[in-house]
Short mmCIF file of N, CA and C in Angstrom, two decimals:
data_model
loop_
_atom_site.label_atom_id
_atom_site.label_comp_id
_atom_site.label_asym_id
_atom_site.label_seq_id
_atom_site.Cartn_x
_atom_site.Cartn_y
_atom_site.Cartn_z
N LEU A 28 -25.55 1.33 -9.76
CA LEU A 28 -24.08 0.90 -9.90
C LEU A 28 -23.61 1.08 -11.43
N GLU A 29 -22.76 1.91 -11.91
CA GLU A 29 -22.19 1.76 -13.23
C GLU A 29 -20.81 1.17 -13.30
N GLY A 30 -20.94 0.63 -14.51
CA GLY A 30 -19.37 0.40 -14.82
C GLY A 30 -19.61 -0.56 -16.16
N ARG A 31 -18.59 -1.52 -16.41
CA ARG A 31 -18.66 -1.98 -18.04
C ARG A 31 -18.99 -3.64 -17.54
N GLN A 32 -19.93 -3.82 -18.37
CA GLN A 32 -20.61 -4.89 -18.50
C GLN A 32 -20.81 -5.68 -19.88
N GLY A 33 -20.38 -6.63 -20.30
CA GLY A 33 -20.72 -7.37 -21.70
C GLY A 33 -20.03 -6.31 -22.56
N GLY A 34 -18.83 -5.66 -22.40
CA GLY A 34 -17.98 -5.00 -23.23
C GLY A 34 -18.65 -3.40 -23.37
N ALA A 35 -19.68 -3.06 -22.62
CA ALA A 35 -20.23 -1.69 -22.89
C ALA A 35 -20.17 -1.17 -21.34
N TRP A 36 -19.98 0.47 -21.49
CA TRP A 36 -20.34 0.76 -20.29
C TRP A 36 -21.91 1.17 -19.88
N GLY A 37 -22.29 0.98 -18.58
CA GLY A 37 -23.42 1.37 -18.24
C GLY A 37 -23.97 0.81 -16.89
N PRO A 38 -25.30 0.77 -16.62
CA PRO A 38 -25.63 0.18 -15.32
C PRO A 38 -25.23 -1.35 -15.31
N ILE A 39 -24.87 -1.86 -14.05
CA ILE A 39 -24.44 -3.26 -14.07
C ILE A 39 -25.73 -3.95 -13.47
N VAL A 40 -26.21 -4.94 -14.06
CA VAL A 40 -27.39 -5.52 -13.58
C VAL A 40 -27.05 -7.06 -13.21
N ASN A 41 -27.45 -7.35 -12.19
CA ASN A 41 -27.30 -8.70 -11.57
C ASN A 41 -25.81 -9.07 -11.23
N ALA A 42 -25.15 -8.18 -10.77
CA ALA A 42 -23.68 -8.26 -10.64
C ALA A 42 -23.32 -9.07 -9.41
N PRO A 43 -22.49 -10.16 -9.27
CA PRO A 43 -22.33 -10.73 -8.25
C PRO A 43 -21.88 -10.21 -6.94
N LEU A 44 -22.07 -10.35 -5.81
CA LEU A 44 -21.42 -9.71 -4.64
C LEU A 44 -20.27 -10.68 -4.28
N VAL A 45 -19.13 -9.98 -4.11
CA VAL A 45 -17.70 -10.83 -3.57
C VAL A 45 -17.24 -10.04 -2.46
N ALA A 46 -17.19 -10.43 -1.24
CA ALA A 46 -16.51 -9.59 -0.22
C ALA A 46 -16.12 -10.62 0.77
N PHE A 47 -15.13 -9.77 1.36
CA PHE A 47 -14.34 -10.67 2.59
C PHE A 47 -13.67 -9.72 3.19
N ARG A 48 -13.24 -10.03 4.50
CA ARG A 48 -12.76 -9.22 5.46
C ARG A 48 -11.82 -9.99 6.43
N ALA A 49 -10.58 -9.99 6.37
CA ALA A 49 -9.48 -10.64 7.21
C ALA A 49 -8.74 -9.77 8.01
N ASN A 50 -8.07 -10.48 9.04
CA ASN A 50 -7.15 -9.75 9.86
C ASN A 50 -6.30 -10.76 10.55
N ARG A 51 -5.08 -10.15 11.09
CA ARG A 51 -4.15 -11.08 11.70
C ARG A 51 -4.43 -11.04 13.22
N THR A 52 -4.51 -12.31 13.88
CA THR A 52 -4.67 -12.36 15.37
C THR A 52 -3.63 -12.35 16.15
N THR A 53 -2.30 -12.66 15.50
CA THR A 53 -1.01 -12.71 16.24
C THR A 53 -0.05 -12.10 15.46
N ALA A 54 1.07 -11.66 16.08
CA ALA A 54 2.26 -10.98 15.32
C ALA A 54 2.97 -12.02 14.73
N PRO A 55 3.34 -11.85 13.38
CA PRO A 55 4.04 -12.85 12.49
C PRO A 55 5.52 -13.07 12.91
N GLY A 56 6.10 -12.47 13.83
CA GLY A 56 7.43 -12.61 14.36
C GLY A 56 8.30 -11.78 13.74
N THR A 57 9.52 -12.03 13.89
CA THR A 57 10.78 -11.06 13.39
C THR A 57 10.79 -11.21 11.93
N ILE A 58 10.98 -10.18 11.25
CA ILE A 58 11.26 -10.20 9.83
C ILE A 58 12.53 -9.34 9.77
N ASN A 59 13.67 -10.07 9.53
CA ASN A 59 15.04 -9.25 9.42
C ASN A 59 15.14 -8.33 8.11
N SER A 60 16.12 -7.52 8.40
CA SER A 60 16.15 -6.20 7.48
C SER A 60 16.74 -7.14 6.15
N GLY A 61 16.27 -6.64 5.12
CA GLY A 61 16.87 -7.54 3.71
C GLY A 61 16.35 -8.53 3.56
N THR A 62 15.08 -8.85 4.42
CA THR A 62 14.44 -10.10 3.81
C THR A 62 12.94 -9.89 3.64
N SER A 63 12.46 -10.72 3.09
CA SER A 63 10.73 -10.60 2.84
C SER A 63 10.19 -11.95 3.37
N ALA A 64 8.89 -11.62 3.71
CA ALA A 64 7.98 -12.70 4.35
C ALA A 64 6.45 -12.49 3.94
N ASP A 65 5.84 -13.58 3.66
CA ASP A 65 4.64 -13.44 3.41
C ASP A 65 3.73 -13.44 4.79
N ILE A 66 2.78 -12.50 5.15
CA ILE A 66 2.32 -12.43 6.36
C ILE A 66 0.79 -12.71 5.83
N VAL A 67 0.13 -13.69 6.33
CA VAL A 67 -1.19 -14.24 6.29
C VAL A 67 -2.12 -13.70 7.39
N PHE A 68 -3.32 -13.10 6.63
CA PHE A 68 -4.33 -12.58 7.62
C PHE A 68 -5.19 -13.98 7.98
N ASN A 69 -4.88 -14.48 9.19
CA ASN A 69 -5.32 -15.74 9.36
C ASN A 69 -6.95 -15.86 10.24
N ASN A 70 -7.39 -14.64 10.02
CA ASN A 70 -8.98 -14.51 10.87
C ASN A 70 -9.73 -13.93 9.65
N GLU A 71 -10.87 -14.60 9.54
CA GLU A 71 -11.84 -13.70 8.49
C GLU A 71 -13.18 -13.16 9.47
N ASP A 72 -13.33 -11.92 9.40
CA ASP A 72 -14.72 -11.60 9.83
C ASP A 72 -15.80 -11.94 8.97
N TYR A 73 -15.85 -12.03 7.76
CA TYR A 73 -16.50 -12.55 6.92
C TYR A 73 -16.10 -12.72 5.26
N ASP A 74 -16.69 -13.69 4.77
CA ASP A 74 -16.28 -14.24 3.35
C ASP A 74 -17.35 -14.85 2.66
N ILE A 75 -18.09 -13.97 2.11
CA ILE A 75 -19.48 -14.33 1.46
C ILE A 75 -19.41 -15.49 0.48
N THR A 76 -18.15 -15.49 -0.19
CA THR A 76 -18.20 -16.59 -1.32
C THR A 76 -17.11 -17.43 -1.03
N ASN A 77 -16.54 -17.73 0.26
CA ASN A 77 -15.55 -18.59 0.60
C ASN A 77 -14.32 -18.52 -0.39
N SER A 78 -13.90 -17.18 -0.73
CA SER A 78 -12.94 -16.95 -1.71
C SER A 78 -11.55 -17.04 -1.12
N TYR A 79 -11.45 -16.57 0.22
CA TYR A 79 -10.15 -16.49 0.86
C TYR A 79 -9.85 -17.42 1.69
N ASN A 80 -8.53 -17.99 1.46
CA ASN A 80 -8.22 -19.15 2.30
C ASN A 80 -7.48 -18.44 3.46
N ASN A 81 -7.80 -18.41 4.71
CA ASN A 81 -7.08 -17.89 5.90
C ASN A 81 -5.97 -18.46 6.36
N THR A 82 -5.54 -19.78 5.62
CA THR A 82 -4.39 -20.66 5.91
C THR A 82 -3.29 -20.09 5.07
N THR A 83 -3.65 -20.25 3.79
CA THR A 83 -2.59 -19.68 2.76
C THR A 83 -2.33 -18.26 2.25
N GLY A 84 -3.47 -17.39 2.67
CA GLY A 84 -3.65 -16.16 2.25
C GLY A 84 -3.78 -15.72 0.91
N VAL A 85 -4.45 -16.89 0.24
CA VAL A 85 -4.82 -16.61 -1.17
C VAL A 85 -6.24 -16.38 -1.36
N PHE A 86 -6.46 -15.35 -2.13
CA PHE A 86 -7.72 -14.97 -2.64
C PHE A 86 -7.91 -15.40 -4.12
N THR A 87 -9.14 -16.28 -4.16
CA THR A 87 -9.30 -16.92 -5.58
C THR A 87 -10.76 -16.11 -6.00
N ALA A 88 -10.46 -15.46 -7.07
CA ALA A 88 -11.72 -14.63 -7.70
C ALA A 88 -12.79 -15.64 -8.10
N PRO A 89 -13.91 -15.61 -7.79
CA PRO A 89 -14.84 -16.51 -8.06
C PRO A 89 -15.50 -16.23 -9.39
N VAL A 90 -15.33 -14.88 -9.77
CA VAL A 90 -15.98 -14.50 -11.13
C VAL A 90 -14.97 -13.56 -11.58
N SER A 91 -15.00 -13.19 -12.90
CA SER A 91 -13.98 -12.17 -13.57
C SER A 91 -14.44 -11.02 -13.23
N GLY A 92 -13.75 -9.90 -13.25
CA GLY A 92 -14.06 -8.87 -12.89
C GLY A 92 -12.89 -7.85 -12.48
N TYR A 93 -13.16 -6.79 -11.94
CA TYR A 93 -12.51 -5.73 -11.34
C TYR A 93 -12.52 -5.87 -9.94
N TYR A 94 -11.50 -5.94 -9.01
CA TYR A 94 -11.49 -6.01 -7.71
C TYR A 94 -10.65 -4.93 -6.97
N LEU A 95 -10.98 -4.61 -5.77
CA LEU A 95 -10.28 -3.51 -4.93
C LEU A 95 -9.95 -4.27 -3.97
N PHE A 96 -8.48 -4.29 -3.42
CA PHE A 96 -8.14 -4.60 -2.12
C PHE A 96 -7.46 -3.62 -1.42
N VAL A 97 -7.67 -3.53 -0.06
CA VAL A 97 -7.13 -2.41 0.79
C VAL A 97 -6.36 -3.24 2.14
N CYS A 98 -5.34 -2.78 2.34
CA CYS A 98 -4.48 -3.40 3.40
C CYS A 98 -3.62 -2.56 4.11
N ALA A 99 -3.67 -2.54 5.41
CA ALA A 99 -2.97 -1.72 6.23
C ALA A 99 -2.03 -2.48 7.13
N VAL A 100 -0.77 -2.11 7.27
CA VAL A 100 0.40 -3.21 7.80
C VAL A 100 1.02 -2.22 8.70
N ALA A 101 1.22 -2.44 10.03
CA ALA A 101 2.25 -1.54 10.93
C ALA A 101 3.15 -2.29 11.50
N ALA A 102 4.52 -2.03 11.51
CA ALA A 102 5.71 -2.63 11.96
C ALA A 102 6.67 -1.83 13.07
N ASP A 103 7.11 -2.41 14.10
CA ASP A 103 8.10 -1.76 14.82
C ASP A 103 9.34 -1.98 14.04
N VAL A 104 10.26 -1.10 13.85
CA VAL A 104 11.48 -1.25 12.92
C VAL A 104 12.70 -0.96 13.54
N SER A 105 12.56 -0.54 14.85
CA SER A 105 13.82 -0.39 15.66
C SER A 105 13.74 -0.44 17.17
N ALA A 106 14.74 -0.56 17.88
CA ALA A 106 14.51 -0.61 19.35
C ALA A 106 14.06 0.54 20.02
N ASP A 107 14.32 1.70 19.40
CA ASP A 107 13.74 3.05 20.18
C ASP A 107 12.19 3.22 19.70
N GLY A 108 11.36 2.43 19.17
CA GLY A 108 10.15 2.52 19.06
C GLY A 108 9.45 3.15 17.76
N THR A 109 10.54 3.34 16.74
CA THR A 109 10.14 4.11 15.49
C THR A 109 9.10 3.05 14.73
N ARG A 110 8.21 3.41 14.11
CA ARG A 110 7.42 2.67 13.48
C ARG A 110 7.22 2.95 12.11
N ILE A 111 7.01 2.10 11.30
CA ILE A 111 6.59 2.32 9.78
C ILE A 111 5.23 1.47 9.46
N THR A 112 4.23 2.39 8.78
CA THR A 112 3.08 1.84 8.52
C THR A 112 3.05 1.62 7.04
N VAL A 113 2.50 0.55 6.40
CA VAL A 113 2.64 0.63 5.10
C VAL A 113 1.01 0.24 4.60
N ASN A 114 0.58 1.38 3.77
CA ASN A 114 -0.74 0.81 3.47
C ASN A 114 -0.73 0.53 1.78
N LEU A 115 -1.48 -0.61 1.42
CA LEU A 115 -1.47 -0.86 0.11
C LEU A 115 -3.03 -0.56 -0.43
N GLN A 116 -3.41 -0.06 -1.40
CA GLN A 116 -4.61 0.29 -1.74
C GLN A 116 -4.61 -0.03 -3.44
#
């Protein structure tokens, strides 16, 4: 694994492993046009450092570094079945 450690680029040695995977088990309900809402992923498949709170939806980084988050959300946006999908990466 290559990256930046201790201010220099090179192999990363003894890098801590931080990983979690969460999903939503129920629909969040109606979100009206022109409004916003927090959607909490309330179910964890795994969380090896207990860093994700599935009640608040907050991830607290246990160590400093770079993190990658990937999220996929689908929503019905009209009565005719038109859908919109938002992917955040």
